[in-house]
Coordinates of C-alpha atoms in Angstrom, one line a residue:
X1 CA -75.3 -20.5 -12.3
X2 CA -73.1 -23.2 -12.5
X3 CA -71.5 -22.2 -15.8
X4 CA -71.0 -18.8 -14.2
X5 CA -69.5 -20.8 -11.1
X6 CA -67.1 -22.7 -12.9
X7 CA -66.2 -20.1 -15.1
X8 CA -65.0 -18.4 -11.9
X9 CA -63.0 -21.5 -10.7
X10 CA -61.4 -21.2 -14.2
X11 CA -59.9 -18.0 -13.8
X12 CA -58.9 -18.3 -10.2
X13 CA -57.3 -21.8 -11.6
X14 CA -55.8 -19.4 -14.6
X15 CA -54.2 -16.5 -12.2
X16 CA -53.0 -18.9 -9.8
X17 CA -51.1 -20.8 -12.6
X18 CA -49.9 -17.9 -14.0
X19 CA -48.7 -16.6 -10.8
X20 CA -46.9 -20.1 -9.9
X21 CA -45.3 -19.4 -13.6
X22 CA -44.1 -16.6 -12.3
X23 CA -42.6 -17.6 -9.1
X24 CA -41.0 -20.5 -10.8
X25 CA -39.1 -18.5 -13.4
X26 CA -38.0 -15.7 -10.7
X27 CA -36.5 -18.7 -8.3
X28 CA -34.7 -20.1 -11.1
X29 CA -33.4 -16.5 -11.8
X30 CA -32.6 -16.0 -8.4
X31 CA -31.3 -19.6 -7.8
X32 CA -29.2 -19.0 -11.3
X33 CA -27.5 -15.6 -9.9
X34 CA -26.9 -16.3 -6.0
X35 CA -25.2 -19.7 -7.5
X36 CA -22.9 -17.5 -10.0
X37 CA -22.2 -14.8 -6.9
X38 CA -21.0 -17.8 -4.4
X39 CA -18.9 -18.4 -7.7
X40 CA -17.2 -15.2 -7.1
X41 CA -17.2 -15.0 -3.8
X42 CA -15.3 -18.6 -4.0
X43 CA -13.0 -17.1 -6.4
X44 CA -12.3 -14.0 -4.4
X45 CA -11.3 -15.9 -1.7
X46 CA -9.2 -18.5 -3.4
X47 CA -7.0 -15.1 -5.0
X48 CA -6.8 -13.1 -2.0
X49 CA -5.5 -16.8 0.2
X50 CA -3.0 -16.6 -3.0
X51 CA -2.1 -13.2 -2.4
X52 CA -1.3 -13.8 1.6
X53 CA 1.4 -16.3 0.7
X54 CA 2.9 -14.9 -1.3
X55 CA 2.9 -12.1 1.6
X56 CA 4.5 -14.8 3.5
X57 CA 6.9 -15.9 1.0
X58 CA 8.2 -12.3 0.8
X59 CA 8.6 -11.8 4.4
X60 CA 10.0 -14.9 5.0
X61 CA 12.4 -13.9 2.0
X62 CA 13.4 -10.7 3.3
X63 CA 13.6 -12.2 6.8
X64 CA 16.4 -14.5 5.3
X65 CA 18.2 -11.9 3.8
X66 CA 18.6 -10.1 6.9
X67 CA 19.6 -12.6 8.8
X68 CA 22.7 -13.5 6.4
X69 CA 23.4 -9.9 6.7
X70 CA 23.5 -9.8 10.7
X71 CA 25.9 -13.0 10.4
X72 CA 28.6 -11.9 7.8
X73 CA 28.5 -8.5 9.7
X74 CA 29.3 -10.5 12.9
X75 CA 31.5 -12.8 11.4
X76 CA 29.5 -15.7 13.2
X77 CA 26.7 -18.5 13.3
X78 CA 24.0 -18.8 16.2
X79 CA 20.8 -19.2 16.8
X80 CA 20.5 -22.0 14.5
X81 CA 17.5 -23.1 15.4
X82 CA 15.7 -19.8 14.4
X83 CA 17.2 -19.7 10.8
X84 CA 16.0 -23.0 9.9
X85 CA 12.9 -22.5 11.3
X86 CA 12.5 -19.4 8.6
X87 CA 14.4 -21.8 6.2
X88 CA 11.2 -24.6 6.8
X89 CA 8.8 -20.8 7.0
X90 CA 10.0 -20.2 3.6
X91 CA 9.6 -23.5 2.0
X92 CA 5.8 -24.0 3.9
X93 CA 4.9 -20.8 2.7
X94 CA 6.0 -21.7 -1.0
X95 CA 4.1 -24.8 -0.6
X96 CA 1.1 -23.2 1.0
X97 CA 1.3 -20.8 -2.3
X98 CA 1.5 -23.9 -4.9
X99 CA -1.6 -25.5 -2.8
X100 CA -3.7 -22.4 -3.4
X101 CA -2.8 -21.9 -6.5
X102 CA -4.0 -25.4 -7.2
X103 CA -7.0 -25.4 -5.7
X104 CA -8.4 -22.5 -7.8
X105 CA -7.2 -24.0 -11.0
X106 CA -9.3 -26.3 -10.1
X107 CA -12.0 -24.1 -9.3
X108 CA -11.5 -22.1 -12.3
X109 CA -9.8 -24.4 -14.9
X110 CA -8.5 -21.2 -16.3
X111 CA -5.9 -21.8 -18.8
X112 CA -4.5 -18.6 -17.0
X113 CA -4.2 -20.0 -14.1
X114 CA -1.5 -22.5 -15.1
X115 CA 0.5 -19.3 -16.6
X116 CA 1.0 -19.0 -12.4
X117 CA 2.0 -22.2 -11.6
X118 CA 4.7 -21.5 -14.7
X119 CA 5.7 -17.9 -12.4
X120 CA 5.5 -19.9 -9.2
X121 CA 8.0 -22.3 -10.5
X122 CA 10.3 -19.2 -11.2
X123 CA 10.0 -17.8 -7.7
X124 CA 10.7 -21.5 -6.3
X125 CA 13.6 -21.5 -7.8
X126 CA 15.0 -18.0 -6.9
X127 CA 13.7 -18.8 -3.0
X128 CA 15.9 -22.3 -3.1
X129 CA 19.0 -20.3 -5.0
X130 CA 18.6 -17.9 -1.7
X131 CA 18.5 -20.8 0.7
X132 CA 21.5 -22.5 -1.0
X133 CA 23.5 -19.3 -0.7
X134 CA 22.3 -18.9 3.0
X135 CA 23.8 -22.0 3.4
X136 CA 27.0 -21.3 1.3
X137 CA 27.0 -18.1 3.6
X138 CA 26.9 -19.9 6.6
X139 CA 29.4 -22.6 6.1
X140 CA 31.5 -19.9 4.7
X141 CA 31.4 -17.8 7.8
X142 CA 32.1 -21.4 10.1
X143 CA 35.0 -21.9 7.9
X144 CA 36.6 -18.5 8.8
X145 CA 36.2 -17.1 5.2
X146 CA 34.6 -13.9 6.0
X147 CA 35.5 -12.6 2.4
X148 CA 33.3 -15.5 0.6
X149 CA 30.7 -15.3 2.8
X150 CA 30.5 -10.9 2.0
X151 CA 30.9 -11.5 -1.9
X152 CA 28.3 -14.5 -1.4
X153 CA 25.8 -12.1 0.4
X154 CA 26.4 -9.1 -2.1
X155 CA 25.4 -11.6 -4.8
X156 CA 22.0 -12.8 -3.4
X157 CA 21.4 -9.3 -3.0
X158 CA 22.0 -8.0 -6.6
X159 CA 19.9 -7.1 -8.9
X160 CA 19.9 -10.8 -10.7
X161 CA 18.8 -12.9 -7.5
X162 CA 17.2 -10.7 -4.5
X163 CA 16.1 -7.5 -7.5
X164 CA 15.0 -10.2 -9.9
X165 CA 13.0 -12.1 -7.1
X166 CA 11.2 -8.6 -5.8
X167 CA 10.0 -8.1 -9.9
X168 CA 8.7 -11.7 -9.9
X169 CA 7.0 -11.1 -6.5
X170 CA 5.9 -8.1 -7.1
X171 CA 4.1 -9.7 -10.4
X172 CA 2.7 -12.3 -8.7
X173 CA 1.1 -9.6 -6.0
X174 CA 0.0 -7.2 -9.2
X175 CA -1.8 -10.5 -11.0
X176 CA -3.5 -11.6 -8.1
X177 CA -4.7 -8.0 -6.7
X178 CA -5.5 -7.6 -10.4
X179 CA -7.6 -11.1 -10.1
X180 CA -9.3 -10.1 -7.3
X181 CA -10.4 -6.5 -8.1
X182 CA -11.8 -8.0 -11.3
X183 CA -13.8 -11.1 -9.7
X184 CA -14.7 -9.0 -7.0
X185 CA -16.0 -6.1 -9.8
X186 CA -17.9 -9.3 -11.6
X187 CA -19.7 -10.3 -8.1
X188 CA -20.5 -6.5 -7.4
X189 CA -22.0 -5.8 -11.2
X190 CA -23.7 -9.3 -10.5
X191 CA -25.2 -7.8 -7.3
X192 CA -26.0 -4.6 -9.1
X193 CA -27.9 -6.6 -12.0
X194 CA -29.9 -9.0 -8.9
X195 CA -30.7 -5.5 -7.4
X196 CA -32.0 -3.8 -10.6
X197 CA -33.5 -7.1 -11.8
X198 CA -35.7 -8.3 -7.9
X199 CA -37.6 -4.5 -8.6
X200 CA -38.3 -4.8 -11.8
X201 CA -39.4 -9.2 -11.6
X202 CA -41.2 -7.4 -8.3
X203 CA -43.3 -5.1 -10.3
X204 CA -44.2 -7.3 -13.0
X205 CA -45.4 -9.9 -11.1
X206 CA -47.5 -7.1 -8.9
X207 CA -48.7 -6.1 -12.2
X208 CA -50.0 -9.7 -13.7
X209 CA -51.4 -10.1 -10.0
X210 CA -53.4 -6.8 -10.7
X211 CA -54.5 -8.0 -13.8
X212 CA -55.4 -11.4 -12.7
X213 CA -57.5 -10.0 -10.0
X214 CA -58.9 -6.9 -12.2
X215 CA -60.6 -10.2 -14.5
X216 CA -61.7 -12.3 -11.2
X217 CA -63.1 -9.0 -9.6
X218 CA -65.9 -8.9 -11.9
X219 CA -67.3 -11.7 -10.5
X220 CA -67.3 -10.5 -6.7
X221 CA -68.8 -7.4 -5.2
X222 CA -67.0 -3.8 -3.9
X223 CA -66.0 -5.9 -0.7
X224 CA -63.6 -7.5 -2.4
X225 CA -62.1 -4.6 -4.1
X226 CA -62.1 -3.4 -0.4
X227 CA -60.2 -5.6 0.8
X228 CA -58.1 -5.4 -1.8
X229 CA -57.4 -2.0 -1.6
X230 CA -56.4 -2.8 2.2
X231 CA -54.3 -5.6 0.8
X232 CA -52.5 -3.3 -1.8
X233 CA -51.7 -0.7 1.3
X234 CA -50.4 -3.1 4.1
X235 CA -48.2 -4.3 1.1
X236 CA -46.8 -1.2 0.3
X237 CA -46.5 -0.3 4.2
X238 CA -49.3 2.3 4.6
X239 CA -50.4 1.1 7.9
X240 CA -52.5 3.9 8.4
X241 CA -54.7 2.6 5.7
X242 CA -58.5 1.7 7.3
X243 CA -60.9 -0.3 5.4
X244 CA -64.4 1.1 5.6
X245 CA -67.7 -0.8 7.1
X246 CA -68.5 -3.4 4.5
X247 CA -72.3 -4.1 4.2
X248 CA -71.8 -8.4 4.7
X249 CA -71.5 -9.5 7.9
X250 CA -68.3 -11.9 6.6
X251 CA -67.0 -9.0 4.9
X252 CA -67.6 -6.5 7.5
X253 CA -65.8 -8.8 10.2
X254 CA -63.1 -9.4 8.3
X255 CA -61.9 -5.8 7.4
X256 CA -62.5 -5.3 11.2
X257 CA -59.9 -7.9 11.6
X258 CA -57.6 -6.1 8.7
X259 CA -57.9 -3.0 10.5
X260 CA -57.1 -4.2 14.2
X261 CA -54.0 -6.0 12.3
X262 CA -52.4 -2.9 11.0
X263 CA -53.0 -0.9 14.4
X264 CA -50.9 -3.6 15.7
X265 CA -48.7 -4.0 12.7
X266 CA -48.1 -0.2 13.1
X267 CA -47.0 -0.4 16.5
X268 CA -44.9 -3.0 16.7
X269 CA -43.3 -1.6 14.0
X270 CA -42.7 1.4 15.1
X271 CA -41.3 0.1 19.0
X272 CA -39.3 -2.1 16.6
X273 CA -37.3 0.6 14.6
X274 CA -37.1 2.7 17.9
X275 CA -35.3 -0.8 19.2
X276 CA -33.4 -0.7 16.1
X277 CA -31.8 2.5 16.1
X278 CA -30.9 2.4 19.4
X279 CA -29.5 -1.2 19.2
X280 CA -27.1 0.4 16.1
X281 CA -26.4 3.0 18.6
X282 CA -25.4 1.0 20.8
X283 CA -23.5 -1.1 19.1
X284 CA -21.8 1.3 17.2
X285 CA -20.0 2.7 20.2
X286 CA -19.5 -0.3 21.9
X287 CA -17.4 -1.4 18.5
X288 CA -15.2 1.7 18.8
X289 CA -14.6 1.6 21.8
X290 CA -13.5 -2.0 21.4
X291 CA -11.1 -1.6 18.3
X292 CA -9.3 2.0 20.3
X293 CA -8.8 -0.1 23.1
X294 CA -7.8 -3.3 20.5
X295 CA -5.6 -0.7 18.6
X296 CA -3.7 0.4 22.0
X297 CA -3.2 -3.1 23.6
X298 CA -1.8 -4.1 19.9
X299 CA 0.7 -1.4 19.7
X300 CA 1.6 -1.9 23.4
X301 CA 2.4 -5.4 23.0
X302 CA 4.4 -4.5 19.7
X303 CA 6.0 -2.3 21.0
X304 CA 7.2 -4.2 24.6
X305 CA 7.9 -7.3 22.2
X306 CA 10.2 -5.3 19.8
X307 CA 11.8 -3.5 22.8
X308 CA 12.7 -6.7 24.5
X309 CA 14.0 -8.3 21.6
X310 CA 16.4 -5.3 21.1
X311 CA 17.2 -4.9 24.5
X312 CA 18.5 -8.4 24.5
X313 CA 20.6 -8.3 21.1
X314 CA 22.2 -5.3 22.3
X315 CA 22.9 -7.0 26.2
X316 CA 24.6 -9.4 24.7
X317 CA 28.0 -7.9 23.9
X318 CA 28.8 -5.3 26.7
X319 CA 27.5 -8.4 29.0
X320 CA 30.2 -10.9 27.7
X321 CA 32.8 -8.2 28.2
X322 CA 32.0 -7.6 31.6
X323 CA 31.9 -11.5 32.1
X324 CA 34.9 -12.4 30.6
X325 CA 36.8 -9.2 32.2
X326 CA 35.4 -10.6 35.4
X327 CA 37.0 -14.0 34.6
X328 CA 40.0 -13.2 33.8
X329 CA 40.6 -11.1 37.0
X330 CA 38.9 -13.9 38.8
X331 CA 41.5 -16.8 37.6
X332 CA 45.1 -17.5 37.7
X333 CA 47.4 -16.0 40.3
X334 CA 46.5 -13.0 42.3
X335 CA 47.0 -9.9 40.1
X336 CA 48.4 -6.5 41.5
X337 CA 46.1 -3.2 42.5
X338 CA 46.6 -1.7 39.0
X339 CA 45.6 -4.7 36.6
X340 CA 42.7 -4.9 39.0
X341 CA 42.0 -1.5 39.3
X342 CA 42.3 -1.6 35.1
X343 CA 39.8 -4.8 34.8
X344 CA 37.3 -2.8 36.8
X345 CA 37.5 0.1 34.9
X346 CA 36.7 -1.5 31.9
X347 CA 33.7 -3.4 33.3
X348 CA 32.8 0.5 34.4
X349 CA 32.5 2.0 30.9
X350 CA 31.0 -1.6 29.7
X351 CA 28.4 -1.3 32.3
X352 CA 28.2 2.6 31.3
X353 CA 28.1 1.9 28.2
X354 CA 25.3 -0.8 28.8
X355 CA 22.9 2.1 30.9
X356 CA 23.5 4.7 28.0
X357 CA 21.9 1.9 25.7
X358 CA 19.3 0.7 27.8
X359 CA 18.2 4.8 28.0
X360 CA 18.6 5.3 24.8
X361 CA 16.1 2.1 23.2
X362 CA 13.5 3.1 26.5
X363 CA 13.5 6.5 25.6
X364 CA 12.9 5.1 22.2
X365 CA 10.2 2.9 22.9
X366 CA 8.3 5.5 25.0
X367 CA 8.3 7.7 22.1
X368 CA 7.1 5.5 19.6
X369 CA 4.0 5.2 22.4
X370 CA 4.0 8.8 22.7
X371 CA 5.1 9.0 26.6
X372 CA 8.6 10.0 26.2
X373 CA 10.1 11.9 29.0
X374 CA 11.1 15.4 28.4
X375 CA 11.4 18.8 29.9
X376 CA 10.8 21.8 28.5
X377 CA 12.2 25.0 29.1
X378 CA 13.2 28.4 27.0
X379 CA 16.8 27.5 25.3
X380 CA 19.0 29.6 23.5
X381 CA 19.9 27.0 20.8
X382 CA 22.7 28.6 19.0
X383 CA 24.2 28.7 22.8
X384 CA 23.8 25.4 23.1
X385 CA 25.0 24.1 19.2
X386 CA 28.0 26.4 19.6
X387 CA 29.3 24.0 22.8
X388 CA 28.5 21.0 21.3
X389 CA 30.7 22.1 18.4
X390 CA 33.3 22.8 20.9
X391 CA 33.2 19.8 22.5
X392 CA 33.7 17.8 19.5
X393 CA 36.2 20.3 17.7
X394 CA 39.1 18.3 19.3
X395 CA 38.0 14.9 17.9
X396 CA 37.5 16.5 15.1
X397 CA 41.4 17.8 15.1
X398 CA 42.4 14.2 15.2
X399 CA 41.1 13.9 11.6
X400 CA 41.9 17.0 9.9
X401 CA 38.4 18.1 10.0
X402 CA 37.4 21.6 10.0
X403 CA 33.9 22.0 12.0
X404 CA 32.5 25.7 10.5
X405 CA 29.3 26.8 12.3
X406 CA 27.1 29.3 11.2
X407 CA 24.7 31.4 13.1
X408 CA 21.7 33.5 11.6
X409 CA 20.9 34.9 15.1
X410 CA 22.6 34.3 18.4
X411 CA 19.2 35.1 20.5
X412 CA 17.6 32.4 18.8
X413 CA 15.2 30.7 21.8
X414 CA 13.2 27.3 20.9
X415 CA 11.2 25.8 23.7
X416 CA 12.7 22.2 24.4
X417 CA 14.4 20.0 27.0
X418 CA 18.3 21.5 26.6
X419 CA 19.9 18.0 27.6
X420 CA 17.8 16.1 24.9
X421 CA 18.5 18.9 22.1
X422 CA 22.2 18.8 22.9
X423 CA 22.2 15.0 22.1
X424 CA 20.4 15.3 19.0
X425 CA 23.5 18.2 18.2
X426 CA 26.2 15.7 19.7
X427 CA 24.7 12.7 17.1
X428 CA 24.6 14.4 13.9
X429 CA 28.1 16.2 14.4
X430 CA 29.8 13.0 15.6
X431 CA 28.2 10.7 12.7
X432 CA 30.0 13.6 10.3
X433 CA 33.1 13.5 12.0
X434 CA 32.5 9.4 11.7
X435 CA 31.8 9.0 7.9
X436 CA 34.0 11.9 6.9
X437 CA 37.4 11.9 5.1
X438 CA 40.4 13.1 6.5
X439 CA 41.3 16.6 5.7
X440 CA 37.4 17.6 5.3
X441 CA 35.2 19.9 7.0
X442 CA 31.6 20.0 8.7
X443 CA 29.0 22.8 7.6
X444 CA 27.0 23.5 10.7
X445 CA 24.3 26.2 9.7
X446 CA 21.3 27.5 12.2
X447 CA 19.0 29.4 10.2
X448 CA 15.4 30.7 10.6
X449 CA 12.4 29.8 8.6
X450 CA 8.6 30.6 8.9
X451 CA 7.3 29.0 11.7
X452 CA 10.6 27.3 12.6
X453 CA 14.1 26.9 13.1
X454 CA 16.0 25.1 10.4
X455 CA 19.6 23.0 11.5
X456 CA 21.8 21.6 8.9
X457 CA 24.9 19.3 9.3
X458 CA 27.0 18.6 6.2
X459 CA 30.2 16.6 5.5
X460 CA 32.1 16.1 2.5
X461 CA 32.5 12.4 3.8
X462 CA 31.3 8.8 2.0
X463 CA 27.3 10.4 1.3
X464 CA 24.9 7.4 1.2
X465 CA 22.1 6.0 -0.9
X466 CA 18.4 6.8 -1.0
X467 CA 17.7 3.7 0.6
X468 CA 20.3 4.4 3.6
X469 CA 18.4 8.1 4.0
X470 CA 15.1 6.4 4.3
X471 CA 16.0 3.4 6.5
X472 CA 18.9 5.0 8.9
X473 CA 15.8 5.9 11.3
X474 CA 15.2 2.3 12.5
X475 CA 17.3 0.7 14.8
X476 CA 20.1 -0.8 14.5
X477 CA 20.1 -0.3 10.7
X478 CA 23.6 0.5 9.2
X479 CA 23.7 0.1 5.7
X480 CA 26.9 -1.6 4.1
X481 CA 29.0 1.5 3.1
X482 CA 29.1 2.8 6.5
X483 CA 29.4 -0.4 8.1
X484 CA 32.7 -0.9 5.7
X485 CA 34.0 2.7 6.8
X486 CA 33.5 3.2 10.7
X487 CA 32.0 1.3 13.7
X488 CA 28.7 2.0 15.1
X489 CA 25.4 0.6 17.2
X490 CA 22.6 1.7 14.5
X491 CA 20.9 3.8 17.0
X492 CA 22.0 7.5 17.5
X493 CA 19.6 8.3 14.6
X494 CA 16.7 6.5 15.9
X495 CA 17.2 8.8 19.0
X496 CA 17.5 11.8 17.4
X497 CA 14.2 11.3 15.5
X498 CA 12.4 10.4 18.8
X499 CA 13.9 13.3 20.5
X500 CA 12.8 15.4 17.2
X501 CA 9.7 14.3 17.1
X502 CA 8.7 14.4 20.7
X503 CA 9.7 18.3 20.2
X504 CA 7.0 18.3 16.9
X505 CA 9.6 19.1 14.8
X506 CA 11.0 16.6 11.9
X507 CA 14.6 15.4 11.0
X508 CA 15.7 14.2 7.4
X509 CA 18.9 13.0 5.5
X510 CA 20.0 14.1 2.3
X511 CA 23.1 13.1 0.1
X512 CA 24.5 11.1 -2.6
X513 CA 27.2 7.9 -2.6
X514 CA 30.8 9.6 -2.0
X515 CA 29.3 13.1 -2.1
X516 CA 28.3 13.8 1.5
X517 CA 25.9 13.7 3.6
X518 CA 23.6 16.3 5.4
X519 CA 21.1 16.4 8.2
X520 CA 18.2 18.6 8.3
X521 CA 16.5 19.2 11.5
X522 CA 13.4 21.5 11.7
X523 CA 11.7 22.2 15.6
X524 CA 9.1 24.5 15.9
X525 CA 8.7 27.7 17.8
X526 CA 6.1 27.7 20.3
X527 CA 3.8 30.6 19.4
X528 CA 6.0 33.1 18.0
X529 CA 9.7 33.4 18.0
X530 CA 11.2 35.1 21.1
X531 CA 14.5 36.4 21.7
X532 CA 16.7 36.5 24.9
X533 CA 17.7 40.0 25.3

């Protein structure tokens, strides 16, 4: 008996060893891979805080460039303050860039990663050259010399300075999105191998257990496999399992105890997923709701933020007319009727001049919100094109420039608001008239295609780049051919689309440098087309 009793104690010493084995060698496994996944995680974040500043660097970058532009094209210097705050943005953000890029060599003490300090250098230097010729720019533009200032701007802007700063940028942002794909591909195939490996360490450990407990088994009775059995079933989450009546009165209460357990088990579990799903239900909805409202209060704000901001650059010029006409008629001697009646007609068209804007960049703004203000009605478009063309004919005279129009069908009828259309018309076929040579002529063509009406206004005037097509839609933007060739505000286009596009229809510009330019303008029909008889 008690060779048969400590024979027992043996094996239950034997399975428990084993089985703390076990547990030891999967914690070190687990303990070896969650260490090597905070590895990448680390390094994940260390690339992508990389890749942000150098974001910042190239917005601060471009943000320079602009604002050089905006001064040589006013031929003055203000708002100091604000460009060397972008100056100091600049530098911080190439300093914020060397600091990360530092820390993960560190972290990594990848040979690599000193290859970017190498590229980093490059970009510093290319950011300072900038900088410098801001500066140059600036003091050149104080001293008068408008000319230095232009050929000064035109070189940051090549190919060698601003182009070559764009490649090196543009390789940084490749390496490190390269960098962090492939970290963050390590840490996923890491998670992939912890996932494949915690079912299969699971399952052999289950399977020693069995063993372990097949050998002690033999030396307790069918209560025990009973139990175990139960064991086996709450483990694998049959909670519907019941152990039968056990003939020992230990035994017998303690499956009785087994069983009342997984009743319980069973229900709680099930009030608990029921909990569950609604809670994700819940929450779910709450967290859309929250980012549609999020979305729209972001896009207001942007939008009343951008509005102001080009509300008051635009202010500021009619403003200081009106102010220094009013000063002038306000000083000095008394002046007669007619010089007063003159000063007060030019503060007229300055302040008419000021209202038209102010529409204009609302009307804008609203669009861009999708609440702009139009009303529809059944027009006869070719009606309303041929007018405009009338109107402008005799400007048009003043240049030498033949305005042909073309009509597919006079009883062509678009639903629209006639007073918004004819604005769109008045923009394109006054921006030909602008850019075009003397001696030319204007193509104006209204044609019909499948579910639309198709307008096209072409010059033979100065044309303009693929970069001037795509960005002549934002405001204010003029790029430096057209600036060079005829004055402007930068925002009858931005108009035109808003009026377009509140009609569903689109609006494009097409053309090459010195080979014209043309405007496409597409509005829909509503329904089908209908004719005026």
């Amino acid at each position: 008996m008690i060779q048969l009793c400590t024979h027992f104690k043996t094996k239950l010493m034997l399975a428990a060893g084993s089985l703390l084995t076990f547990i030891v060698v999967l914690a070190c496994i687990f303990y070896y891979s969650t260490a090597r996944y905070h590895y990448h995680l680390e390094r994940t974040e260390l690339a992508n805080s990389v890749l942000s500043s150098y974001l910042a660097v190239s917005n601060h970058t471009y943000r320079k460039l602009n604002s050089m532009g905006e001064i040589v094209a006013r031929g003055e210097v203000d708002d100091m303050e604000a460009r060397d705050e972008n100056q100091r943005s600049l530098r911080d953000a190439l300093s914020k860039v060397r600091r990360n890029i530092a820390a993960e060599v560190a972290y990594v003490r990848n040979e690599k990663e000193d290859e970017e300090l190498d590229h980093l250098v490059k970009i510093e230097r290319l950011s300072e050259h900038i900088i410098l010729g801001s500066d140059e720019i600036k003091q050149a533009i104080q001293m008068g010399d408008r000319e230095r200032a232009q050929r000064e701007l035109s070189m940051l802007r090549s190919d060698s300075v601003a182009g070559k700063f764009n490649d090196l940028i543009d390789q940084a942002l490749a390496e490190e999105q390269r960098e962090t794909a492939a970290t963050q591909a390590e840490a996923n195939r890491l998670g992939e191998l912890i996932m494949i490996t915690l079912p299969i360490t699971t399952a052999l450990i289950l399977g020693v257990v069995m063993v372990l407990l097949t050998l002690v088994s033999r030396g307790v009775t069918h209560s025990i496999e009973a139990l175990s059995e139960a064991a086996q079933a709450y483990t694998s989450g049959d909670l519907d399992y019941r152990i039968p009546s056990l003939p020992e009165r230990e035994f017998f209460s303690l499956g009785r105890a087994f069983n009342k357990m997984a009743e319980e088990l069973a229900a709680r579990r099930g009030a608990a997923q029921q909990s569950r799903q609604s809670l994700e239900a819940l929450i779910e909805n709450r967290t859309k709701e929250l980012q549609a409202s999020n979305a729209q209060l972001e896009n207001l704000d942007r939008s009343r933020r951008q509005l102001l901001a080009d509300i008051s650059h635009e202010l500021r010029t009619p403003l200081t007319v009106i102010q220094g006409e009013s000063e002038m008629a306000l000083r000095g001697a008394p002046k007669s009727i007619d010089e007063y009646q003159d000063t007060l007609n030019r503060v007229r068209d300055q302040a008419v001049h000021t209202t038209r804007l102010v529409e204009d960049l609302l009307f804008v703004a609203r669009a861009e919100n999708g609440n702009a203000r139009i009303e529809k009605k059944s027009v006869a478009i070719a009606s309303l094109l041929r007018d405009v063309c009338m109107d402008f004919r005799s400007i048009a005279e003043k240049k030498r420039i033949e305005i042909l129009d073309s009509y597919i069908d006079d009883k062509i009828v678009v639903y629209g608001d006639a007073g918004r259309l004819r604005q769109v018309f008045a923009i394109l076929i006054d921006n030909a008239i602008r850019y075009s040579h003397t001696g030319g002529s204007i193509s104006v063509d209204l044609s019909l295609a499948e579910d639309s009406v198709r307008l096209s206004v072409k010059d033979e005037g100065i044309g303009m780049t693929e970069e001037d097509a795509r960005q002549a839609f934002h405001r204010f933007y003029r790029g430096d051919n057209a600036e060079r060739h005829a004055q402007g505000t930068g925002l009858g286009l931005p108009v035109a689309k808003a009026i377009i596009e509140a009609h569903a229809g689109s609006i494009a510009l097409l053309g090459k440098p010195g080979d014209g330019a043309e405007a496409v303008v597409k509005l829909p029909f509503e329904n089908k087309l209908r004719s005026i008889a």
